[in-house]
C-alpha cells in the first residue's frame, strides 16, 4: 500500500485536547487534498495515514501538505505486513527493492517503533535493515550526514518504509485557536501577521478598508489576491471590504491634520470590532511593528488600542522591516504587496503626523464626531467576498 504518513509535534497535544487536535488535523488534510484522488485519511497511533493510489502524483500532495499547519513532517511511504515474531524478511526485501535504483553513496536507517511490544528494538531494526542494504548495494552507512535516510515505522501489524521525507509548516491546525479578525491593508506587513496567527491555529476573517470613492480599486484587488493566497492555509476565507473614504472625509472635517491617522485607526478598530462580534472572533490582528511609522510609536499604539475592547494581537511587533520582508517573500505575498496602490491611510494625511497623541485630546476631538453613525456607515457599505481552496 502506498501512502503518506503525517507526523505532528507531540508537545501541543497534551491531555484531553489530543483527540480534538488529531481529528481537526485529519479533517483539514482531507479537505486540503480534495481533487487529487486520494484514498481514506485515517488516524493511526501517533500519526495520520493518507492512502494514495499507485498513480497519484506525489508533488501536488506534497505541496498541499506543506501548507497544512499542525504537520511537523511527512513521508511518502509504503506498507508491508509485519511479522510479530520479529522476522524482518518481508520488510528488508521491500526496502532493498526501493533503494536499489536510487543514486546515493551513504545512507542510514532510522526506525520508530510505535508498538513497544514488538520484540526488536528500533536499533535492532536499524542494524538488520542497514546490513541488508549494505550487502545489496555496497553503500556505506553514515549516521552524521547520509545522502539517503531510510525511515521505518513499526506499528502493531504493519511496517512503513520511506525514502522521502518532507518538512511540514509546524504550528497548530487552523481553527483550534478560534477565529480572529485580521486587518489587512495590501501592504507587506499585514499578510505576514495574518499568516503567523493562522499558524498558531487561528482562523482568519479578513477586513480591508478602502478609500473609494477617493481612490482606485487597486488596494482592493491586491487584497483579494493576497487573501486568495492565504486561503491555501485555511481553505475558506471571508473578506469584508469596507468603504472608508467618506468616513475619512468626515474625520478630516473635524480634526487637526496631524491626528488624522490615529483617528482613522481608531475608527477602523471600532468597525472591525463590530465585524468581529458578527463573526464570533475573539481578537483583532494587525501588522504593526514597533516604531516603524508614526502610528506605531508606543504612545500612538496605546491610544489606538484603547478604541477596541477585544484583545489586539500584533504578531510582528518586535520584528524589523527586513525580517518581515523576508517572511513575506517566503510566503509569496511580497510581490503583490509591493504593487502600487492608493492606500486609504495616505488620504488627507499631512507630511508630519503626530508621533504622540494624548488620549484625552483624541477623545475630545472624537466628541465632535458621531462615532456610532460612522461605524454604521462603514458596516452598511461592507462588501463580503468568499474564497475557497482548492478552488471549487
Ligand atoms: P502593512 O504593510 O500591513 O500595510 P504598514 O507597515 O504599512 O503595514 P500601517 O500602514 O501603519 O503599517 O498599518 C498598520 C496596520 O494597520 C496594518 O498592518 C494593518 O493591520 C492595519 N491597516 C492599515 N491600513 C489598513 C487598511 N486600509 N485596511 C485594513 N487594515 C489596515
Ligand atoms: Mg500600510
Short mmCIF file of C-alpha atoms and ligand atoms in Angstrom, two decimals:
data_model
loop_
_atom_site.label_atom_id
_atom_site.label_comp_id
_atom_site.label_asym_id
_atom_site.label_seq_id
_atom_site.Cartn_x
_atom_site.Cartn_y
_atom_site.Cartn_z
CA UNK A 1 0.00 0.00 0.00
CA UNK A 2 1.29 3.46 -0.98
CA UNK A 3 0.53 6.24 1.47
CA UNK A 4 1.65 9.42 3.15
CA UNK A 5 2.42 9.28 6.87
CA UNK A 6 1.97 12.58 8.67
CA UNK A 7 3.67 13.44 11.96
CA UNK A 8 2.76 16.24 14.32
CA UNK A 9 4.55 17.63 17.32
CA UNK A 10 3.59 15.84 20.47
CA UNK A 11 4.04 18.89 22.65
CA UNK A 12 0.89 20.62 21.57
CA UNK A 13 -1.09 17.51 22.26
CA UNK A 14 -1.05 17.02 25.93
CA UNK A 15 -4.05 15.60 27.71
CA UNK A 16 -7.64 15.75 26.64
CA UNK A 17 -7.04 18.06 23.69
CA UNK A 18 -5.22 15.40 21.79
CA UNK A 19 -8.16 13.64 20.03
CA UNK A 20 -9.65 17.00 19.13
CA UNK A 21 -6.35 18.16 17.66
CA UNK A 22 -5.92 14.94 15.69
CA UNK A 23 -9.42 14.97 14.27
CA UNK A 24 -9.14 18.63 13.25
CA UNK A 25 -5.85 17.92 11.53
CA UNK A 26 -7.17 14.85 9.71
CA UNK A 27 -10.24 16.76 8.56
CA UNK A 28 -8.13 19.64 7.32
CA UNK A 29 -5.87 17.24 5.41
CA UNK A 30 -8.88 15.61 3.75
CA UNK A 31 -10.19 18.98 2.62
CA UNK A 32 -6.77 20.29 1.56
CA UNK A 33 -6.19 17.29 -0.71
CA UNK A 34 -9.57 17.45 -2.43
CA UNK A 35 -9.38 16.79 -6.14
CA UNK A 36 -6.09 14.87 -6.02
CA UNK A 37 -7.73 11.44 -5.99
CA UNK A 38 -6.50 10.32 -2.59
CA UNK A 39 -7.97 7.48 -0.51
CA UNK A 40 -9.04 7.50 3.15
CA UNK A 41 -7.26 9.67 5.70
CA UNK A 42 -7.03 7.73 8.96
CA UNK A 43 -5.72 8.21 12.47
CA UNK A 44 -3.09 5.67 13.49
CA UNK A 45 -1.39 5.72 16.87
CA UNK A 46 0.61 9.00 16.93
CA UNK A 47 0.38 9.69 13.20
CA UNK A 48 -2.08 10.14 10.32
CA UNK A 49 -2.12 7.95 7.25
CA UNK A 50 -3.28 9.15 3.85
CA UNK A 51 -3.91 6.34 1.39
CA UNK A 52 -2.58 7.08 -2.10
CA UNK A 53 -3.23 5.25 -5.35
CA UNK A 54 -0.13 3.93 -7.11
CA UNK A 55 -0.51 6.60 -9.76
CA UNK A 56 -1.38 9.58 -7.51
CA UNK A 57 1.35 12.15 -8.30
CA UNK A 58 3.36 12.95 -5.18
CA UNK A 59 4.35 16.56 -5.94
CA UNK A 60 0.87 18.13 -5.65
CA UNK A 61 0.16 16.13 -2.48
CA UNK A 62 3.48 17.28 -1.03
CA UNK A 63 2.85 20.88 -2.00
CA UNK A 64 -0.56 20.92 -0.30
CA UNK A 65 0.62 19.12 2.84
CA UNK A 66 3.44 21.64 3.20
CA UNK A 67 0.73 24.23 3.89
CA UNK A 68 -1.25 22.32 6.49
CA UNK A 69 -0.47 23.82 9.90
CA UNK A 70 -0.03 21.23 12.61
CA UNK A 71 2.13 18.97 10.44
CA UNK A 72 5.72 18.65 11.68
CA UNK A 73 6.88 16.43 8.81
CA UNK A 74 5.56 13.75 6.48
CA UNK A 75 6.72 10.76 4.50
CA UNK A 76 5.84 9.20 1.18
CA UNK A 77 5.72 5.62 2.43
CA UNK A 78 4.83 2.05 1.55
CA UNK A 79 3.34 -0.51 3.89
CA UNK A 80 4.16 -4.18 4.33
CA UNK A 81 2.66 -6.51 6.90
CA UNK A 82 4.73 -7.00 10.00
CA UNK A 83 5.62 -10.37 11.43
CA UNK A 84 5.01 -10.11 15.21
CA UNK A 85 7.74 -12.63 15.94
CA UNK A 86 10.37 -10.10 14.85
CA UNK A 87 11.14 -11.60 11.45
CA UNK A 88 12.06 -8.70 9.13
CA UNK A 89 12.39 -10.58 5.83
CA UNK A 90 9.40 -9.00 4.08
CA UNK A 91 10.39 -5.54 5.20
CA UNK A 92 14.02 -5.87 4.23
CA UNK A 93 13.18 -7.23 0.78
CA UNK A 94 10.81 -4.32 0.16
CA UNK A 95 13.34 -1.75 1.39
CA UNK A 96 16.05 -3.37 -0.76
CA UNK A 97 13.86 -3.03 -3.85
CA UNK A 98 13.01 0.57 -3.02
CA UNK A 99 16.62 1.72 -2.71
CA UNK A 100 18.23 -0.41 -5.40
CA UNK A 101 17.84 2.09 -8.21
CA UNK A 102 18.45 5.23 -6.18
CA UNK A 103 21.71 7.10 -6.50
CA UNK A 104 23.47 7.66 -3.17
CA UNK A 105 26.83 6.89 -1.60
CA UNK A 106 25.97 6.91 2.08
CA UNK A 107 22.80 6.11 3.98
CA UNK A 108 21.31 5.48 7.37
CA UNK A 109 18.23 3.70 8.65
CA UNK A 110 16.04 5.48 11.16
CA UNK A 111 13.38 3.33 12.82
CA UNK A 112 10.50 4.35 15.05
CA UNK A 113 8.63 1.73 16.99
CA UNK A 114 5.07 2.78 17.85
CA UNK A 115 4.25 -0.54 19.49
CA UNK A 116 6.77 -1.28 22.19
CA UNK A 117 5.65 -4.92 22.39
CA UNK A 118 7.48 -5.69 19.17
CA UNK A 119 10.38 -7.99 20.16
CA UNK A 120 13.14 -5.98 18.43
CA UNK A 121 14.27 -2.51 19.47
CA UNK A 122 14.49 0.34 16.93
CA UNK A 123 18.22 -0.04 16.93
CA UNK A 124 17.99 -3.77 16.18
CA UNK A 125 15.85 -2.93 13.15
CA UNK A 126 18.27 -0.17 12.03
CA UNK A 127 21.12 -2.68 12.13
CA UNK A 128 19.34 -5.53 10.36
CA UNK A 129 17.94 -3.42 7.56
CA UNK A 130 21.20 -1.45 7.29
CA UNK A 131 23.23 -4.63 6.92
CA UNK A 132 20.87 -5.84 4.20
CA UNK A 133 21.14 -2.57 2.25
CA UNK A 134 24.95 -2.61 2.60
CA UNK A 135 25.13 -6.15 1.30
CA UNK A 136 22.75 -5.40 -1.56
CA UNK A 137 24.16 -2.09 -2.78
CA UNK A 138 27.69 -1.94 -1.40
CA UNK A 139 26.96 1.55 0.01
CA UNK A 140 28.31 2.87 3.31
CA UNK A 141 26.41 3.80 6.44
CA UNK A 142 26.85 7.37 7.64
CA UNK A 143 24.96 8.39 10.75
CA UNK A 144 26.03 12.05 10.56
CA UNK A 145 25.27 13.31 7.06
CA UNK A 146 23.91 10.49 4.93
CA UNK A 147 22.82 11.11 1.31
CA UNK A 148 19.79 8.94 1.93
CA UNK A 149 17.77 8.26 5.06
CA UNK A 150 15.54 5.22 5.09
CA UNK A 151 12.69 5.83 7.51
CA UNK A 152 10.95 2.87 9.04
CA UNK A 153 7.92 2.90 11.31
CA UNK A 154 6.68 -0.19 13.06
CA UNK A 155 3.06 -0.26 14.08
CA UNK A 156 1.35 -3.29 15.57
CA UNK A 157 0.53 -5.21 12.40
CA UNK A 158 2.24 -3.29 9.63
CA UNK A 159 5.55 -1.60 8.91
CA UNK A 160 6.02 1.52 6.79
CA UNK A 161 9.20 2.39 4.95
CA UNK A 162 10.10 5.58 3.16
CA UNK A 163 13.00 7.25 1.42
CA UNK A 164 11.21 10.61 1.03
CA UNK A 165 10.55 12.86 3.96
CA UNK A 166 9.42 16.50 3.77
CA UNK A 167 9.08 19.23 6.35
CA UNK A 168 5.64 20.43 7.33
CA UNK A 169 4.96 24.03 8.32
CA UNK A 170 4.63 23.27 12.05
CA UNK A 171 2.14 25.24 14.11
CA UNK A 172 -1.36 24.17 15.14
CA UNK A 173 -4.30 23.09 12.97
CA UNK A 174 -6.24 26.11 11.76
CA UNK A 175 -9.36 26.64 13.84
CA UNK A 176 -8.26 25.15 17.14
CA UNK A 177 -7.40 28.62 18.46
CA UNK A 178 -10.70 30.17 17.43
CA UNK A 179 -11.39 32.96 14.94
CA UNK A 180 -9.70 36.34 14.70
CA UNK A 181 -10.20 39.45 12.60
CA UNK A 182 -7.11 40.29 10.54
CA UNK A 183 -6.90 43.91 9.41
CA UNK A 184 -5.33 43.62 6.01
CA UNK A 185 -4.09 46.62 4.11
CA UNK A 186 -2.41 45.40 0.93
CA UNK A 187 0.99 46.36 2.34
CA UNK A 188 3.83 44.00 3.20
CA UNK A 189 3.18 43.51 6.89
CA UNK A 190 -0.44 42.58 7.45
CA UNK A 191 -0.41 39.37 5.33
CA UNK A 192 2.61 38.17 7.32
CA UNK A 193 0.81 38.96 10.57
CA UNK A 194 -2.29 37.04 9.45
CA UNK A 195 -0.18 34.07 8.39
CA UNK A 196 1.53 33.97 11.78
CA UNK A 197 -1.77 33.84 13.64
CA UNK A 198 -3.12 31.18 11.26
CA UNK A 199 -0.02 29.17 12.07
CA UNK A 200 -0.94 29.30 15.75
CA UNK A 201 -4.31 27.76 14.99
CA UNK A 202 -6.45 30.86 14.36
CA UNK A 203 -8.97 31.01 11.58
CA UNK A 204 -8.61 34.46 9.98
CA UNK A 205 -11.53 36.62 8.90
CA UNK A 206 -10.15 39.49 6.81
CA UNK A 207 -11.20 43.12 6.96
CA UNK A 208 -9.91 45.68 4.47
CA UNK A 209 -10.67 49.41 4.45
CA UNK A 210 -10.52 51.08 1.07
CA UNK A 211 -10.54 54.74 0.21
CA UNK A 212 -13.10 54.71 -2.55
CA UNK A 213 -14.61 56.87 -3.91
CA UNK A 214 -11.43 58.93 -3.48
CA UNK A 215 -9.00 56.27 -4.72
CA UNK A 216 -8.96 53.50 -7.33
CA UNK A 217 -9.76 49.84 -6.69
CA UNK A 218 -6.05 48.94 -6.69
CA UNK A 219 -5.76 48.16 -2.96
CA UNK A 220 -8.89 46.01 -3.04
CA UNK A 221 -7.58 43.97 -5.93
CA UNK A 222 -4.26 43.44 -4.18
CA UNK A 223 -6.01 42.36 -1.01
CA UNK A 224 -8.14 39.87 -2.92
CA UNK A 225 -5.02 38.34 -4.41
CA UNK A 226 -3.34 38.17 -1.01
CA UNK A 227 -6.40 36.64 0.65
CA UNK A 228 -6.61 34.03 -2.11
CA UNK A 229 -3.00 33.12 -1.38
CA UNK A 230 -3.53 32.95 2.39
CA UNK A 231 -6.64 30.81 1.83
CA UNK A 232 -4.31 27.97 0.80
CA UNK A 233 -3.57 27.66 4.52
CA UNK A 234 -7.10 27.80 5.87
CA UNK A 235 -9.13 26.59 2.82
CA UNK A 236 -12.02 29.01 3.29
CA UNK A 237 -11.81 32.76 3.91
CA UNK A 238 -14.17 35.67 4.25
CA UNK A 239 -13.07 39.16 3.31
CA UNK A 240 -15.03 42.26 4.30
CA UNK A 241 -14.16 45.28 2.18
CA UNK A 242 -15.29 48.41 3.91
CA UNK A 243 -15.64 51.81 2.25
CA UNK A 244 -13.62 54.23 4.32
CA UNK A 245 -13.05 57.27 2.08
CA UNK A 246 -16.23 59.05 3.11
CA UNK A 247 -15.65 58.27 6.79
CA UNK A 248 -12.16 59.73 6.44
CA UNK A 249 -13.54 62.85 4.86
CA UNK A 250 -15.80 63.37 7.84
CA UNK A 251 -12.92 62.84 10.25
CA UNK A 252 -10.89 65.36 8.28
CA UNK A 253 -13.63 67.95 8.65
CA UNK A 254 -13.48 67.77 12.43
CA UNK A 255 -9.84 67.02 13.27
CA UNK A 256 -6.43 68.70 13.11
CA UNK A 257 -4.34 67.22 10.30
CA UNK A 258 -1.61 65.74 12.50
CA UNK A 259 -4.02 63.41 14.35
CA UNK A 260 -5.89 62.09 11.34
CA UNK A 261 -4.07 58.77 11.04
CA UNK A 262 -4.68 57.97 14.70
CA UNK A 263 -8.34 58.81 14.34
CA UNK A 264 -8.58 56.67 11.18
CA UNK A 265 -7.01 53.76 13.01
CA UNK A 266 -9.32 54.06 15.99
CA UNK A 267 -12.28 54.16 13.63
CA UNK A 268 -11.02 51.09 11.78
CA UNK A 269 -10.82 49.18 15.05
CA UNK A 270 -14.35 50.13 16.06
CA UNK A 271 -15.72 48.89 12.75
CA UNK A 272 -13.53 45.77 12.79
CA UNK A 273 -14.80 45.02 16.26
CA UNK A 274 -18.39 45.04 15.06
CA UNK A 275 -17.44 42.59 12.32
CA UNK A 276 -15.69 40.51 15.00
CA UNK A 277 -18.92 40.31 17.00
CA UNK A 278 -20.89 39.14 13.98
CA UNK A 279 -18.23 36.58 13.10
CA UNK A 280 -17.64 35.49 16.70
CA UNK A 281 -13.96 36.40 16.66
CA UNK A 282 -12.05 36.79 19.91
CA UNK A 283 -9.25 39.19 18.84
CA UNK A 284 -8.10 41.78 16.30
CA UNK A 285 -4.80 41.25 14.47
CA UNK A 286 -2.69 43.96 12.84
CA UNK A 287 0.71 44.06 11.15
CA UNK A 288 2.03 46.80 13.45
CA UNK A 289 5.75 46.78 14.18
CA UNK A 290 7.07 48.98 16.96
CA UNK A 291 8.42 52.31 15.76
CA UNK A 292 8.10 51.57 12.05
CA UNK A 293 5.92 54.57 11.22
CA UNK A 294 4.40 57.44 13.20
CA UNK A 295 1.26 55.50 14.05
CA UNK A 296 3.38 52.77 15.63
CA UNK A 297 5.15 54.70 18.36
CA UNK A 298 4.45 53.37 21.88
CA UNK A 299 2.17 56.35 22.59
CA UNK A 300 0.17 56.01 19.40
CA UNK A 301 -0.20 52.25 19.61
CA UNK A 302 -1.58 52.74 23.12
CA UNK A 303 -4.05 55.40 22.05
CA UNK A 304 -5.21 53.38 19.03
CA UNK A 305 -5.69 50.23 21.05
CA UNK A 306 -7.89 52.00 23.55
CA UNK A 307 -10.66 52.23 20.95
CA UNK A 308 -11.10 48.44 20.96
CA UNK A 309 -12.46 46.18 23.68
CA UNK A 310 -11.22 42.92 22.21
CA UNK A 311 -7.60 41.85 22.66
CA UNK A 312 -5.29 43.28 19.99
CA UNK A 313 -2.70 40.87 18.64
CA UNK A 314 0.35 42.29 16.89
CA UNK A 315 2.49 39.31 15.97
CA UNK A 316 5.11 41.44 14.18
CA UNK A 317 5.59 43.96 16.95
CA UNK A 318 9.22 43.01 17.65
CA UNK A 319 10.33 42.40 14.07
CA UNK A 320 12.47 44.56 11.80
CA UNK A 321 11.13 45.54 8.40
CA UNK A 322 13.83 43.43 6.73
CA UNK A 323 12.76 40.36 8.70
CA UNK A 324 9.11 40.92 7.83
CA UNK A 325 10.03 41.42 4.17
CA UNK A 326 11.95 38.14 4.08
CA UNK A 327 8.99 36.36 5.59
CA UNK A 328 6.64 37.94 3.03
CA UNK A 329 8.94 36.74 0.26
CA UNK A 330 8.93 33.19 1.59
CA UNK A 331 5.17 33.33 1.94
CA UNK A 332 4.75 34.60 -1.61
CA UNK A 333 2.74 37.72 -0.76
CA UNK A 334 5.60 40.19 -1.21
CA UNK A 335 5.30 40.66 -4.98
CA UNK A 336 1.62 41.53 -4.70
CA UNK A 337 2.16 43.73 -1.65
CA UNK A 338 4.69 45.96 -3.41
CA UNK A 339 2.47 46.66 -6.42
CA UNK A 340 1.49 50.31 -6.36
CA UNK A 341 -1.88 51.15 -4.89
CA UNK A 342 -3.62 54.01 -3.18
CA UNK A 343 -3.76 53.12 0.48
CA UNK A 344 -6.65 54.84 2.23
CA UNK A 345 -4.39 55.76 5.15
CA UNK A 346 -2.50 58.15 2.91
CA UNK A 347 -5.68 60.01 2.10
CA UNK A 348 -5.74 63.53 3.50
CA UNK A 349 -2.65 62.88 5.61
CA UNK A 350 -0.12 65.60 6.42
CA UNK A 351 3.62 65.12 5.81
CA UNK A 352 4.29 65.13 9.57
CA UNK A 353 1.72 63.16 11.53
CA UNK A 354 1.93 63.38 15.32
CA UNK A 355 4.13 60.76 16.95
CA UNK A 356 2.47 61.38 20.31
CA UNK A 357 -1.24 61.87 20.59
CA UNK A 358 -2.65 62.15 24.10
CA UNK A 359 -5.73 60.07 24.71
CA UNK A 360 -7.61 62.95 26.33
CA UNK A 361 -7.00 65.14 23.34
CA UNK A 362 -8.07 62.44 20.88
CA UNK A 363 -11.23 61.75 22.88
CA UNK A 364 -12.06 65.42 22.85
CA UNK A 365 -11.79 65.54 19.08
CA UNK A 366 -13.91 62.40 18.80
CA UNK A 367 -16.69 64.04 20.82
CA UNK A 368 -17.24 66.21 17.78
CA UNK A 369 -17.87 63.15 15.60
CA UNK A 370 -20.89 60.89 15.52
CA UNK A 371 -18.89 57.70 16.06
CA UNK A 372 -21.91 55.39 16.09
CA UNK A 373 -23.13 56.75 12.78
CA UNK A 374 -19.69 56.37 11.21
CA UNK A 375 -19.41 52.76 12.34
CA UNK A 376 -22.87 52.09 10.97
CA UNK A 377 -21.98 53.74 7.69
CA UNK A 378 -18.90 51.52 7.32
CA UNK A 379 -20.80 48.34 8.12
CA UNK A 380 -23.66 49.15 5.79
CA UNK A 381 -21.29 49.67 2.90
CA UNK A 382 -19.32 46.47 3.64
CA UNK A 383 -18.92 44.05 0.80
CA UNK A 384 -18.36 40.38 1.68
CA UNK A 385 -16.35 38.06 -0.57
CA UNK A 386 -15.67 34.37 -0.03
CA UNK A 387 -12.59 32.41 -1.07
CA UNK A 388 -12.04 28.67 -1.32
CA UNK A 389 -9.05 26.44 -1.76
CA UNK A 390 -8.85 24.21 -3.67
CA UNK A 391 -10.98 26.36 -5.99
CA UNK A 392 -14.50 24.93 -6.38
P1 LIG B 1 1.06 46.95 6.07
O1 LIG B 1 2.23 46.53 5.31
O2 LIG B 1 0.31 45.79 6.64
O3 LIG B 1 0.19 47.93 5.34
P2 LIG B 1 2.33 49.14 7.27
O4 LIG B 1 3.74 48.96 7.63
O5 LIG B 1 2.01 49.84 6.02
O6 LIG B 1 1.61 47.73 7.32
P3 LIG B 1 0.47 50.80 8.57
O7 LIG B 1 0.01 51.28 7.24
O8 LIG B 1 0.79 51.77 9.62
O9 LIG B 1 1.69 49.84 8.50
O10 LIG B 1 -0.65 49.83 9.13
C1 LIG B 1 -0.50 49.14 10.34
C2 LIG B 1 -1.54 48.05 10.39
O11 LIG B 1 -2.86 48.61 10.40
C3 LIG B 1 -1.53 47.16 9.16
O12 LIG B 1 -0.55 46.14 9.26
C4 LIG B 1 -2.93 46.64 9.13
O13 LIG B 1 -3.08 45.56 10.03
C5 LIG B 1 -3.74 47.82 9.62
N1 LIG B 1 -4.21 48.60 8.47
C6 LIG B 1 -3.65 49.70 7.95
N2 LIG B 1 -4.33 50.14 6.88
C7 LIG B 1 -5.36 49.29 6.71
C8 LIG B 1 -6.43 49.17 5.76
N3 LIG B 1 -6.57 50.01 4.76
N4 LIG B 1 -7.30 48.15 5.91
C9 LIG B 1 -7.16 47.26 6.90
N5 LIG B 1 -6.17 47.31 7.81
C10 LIG B 1 -5.28 48.29 7.72
MG1 LIG B 2 0.02 50.04 5.19
#
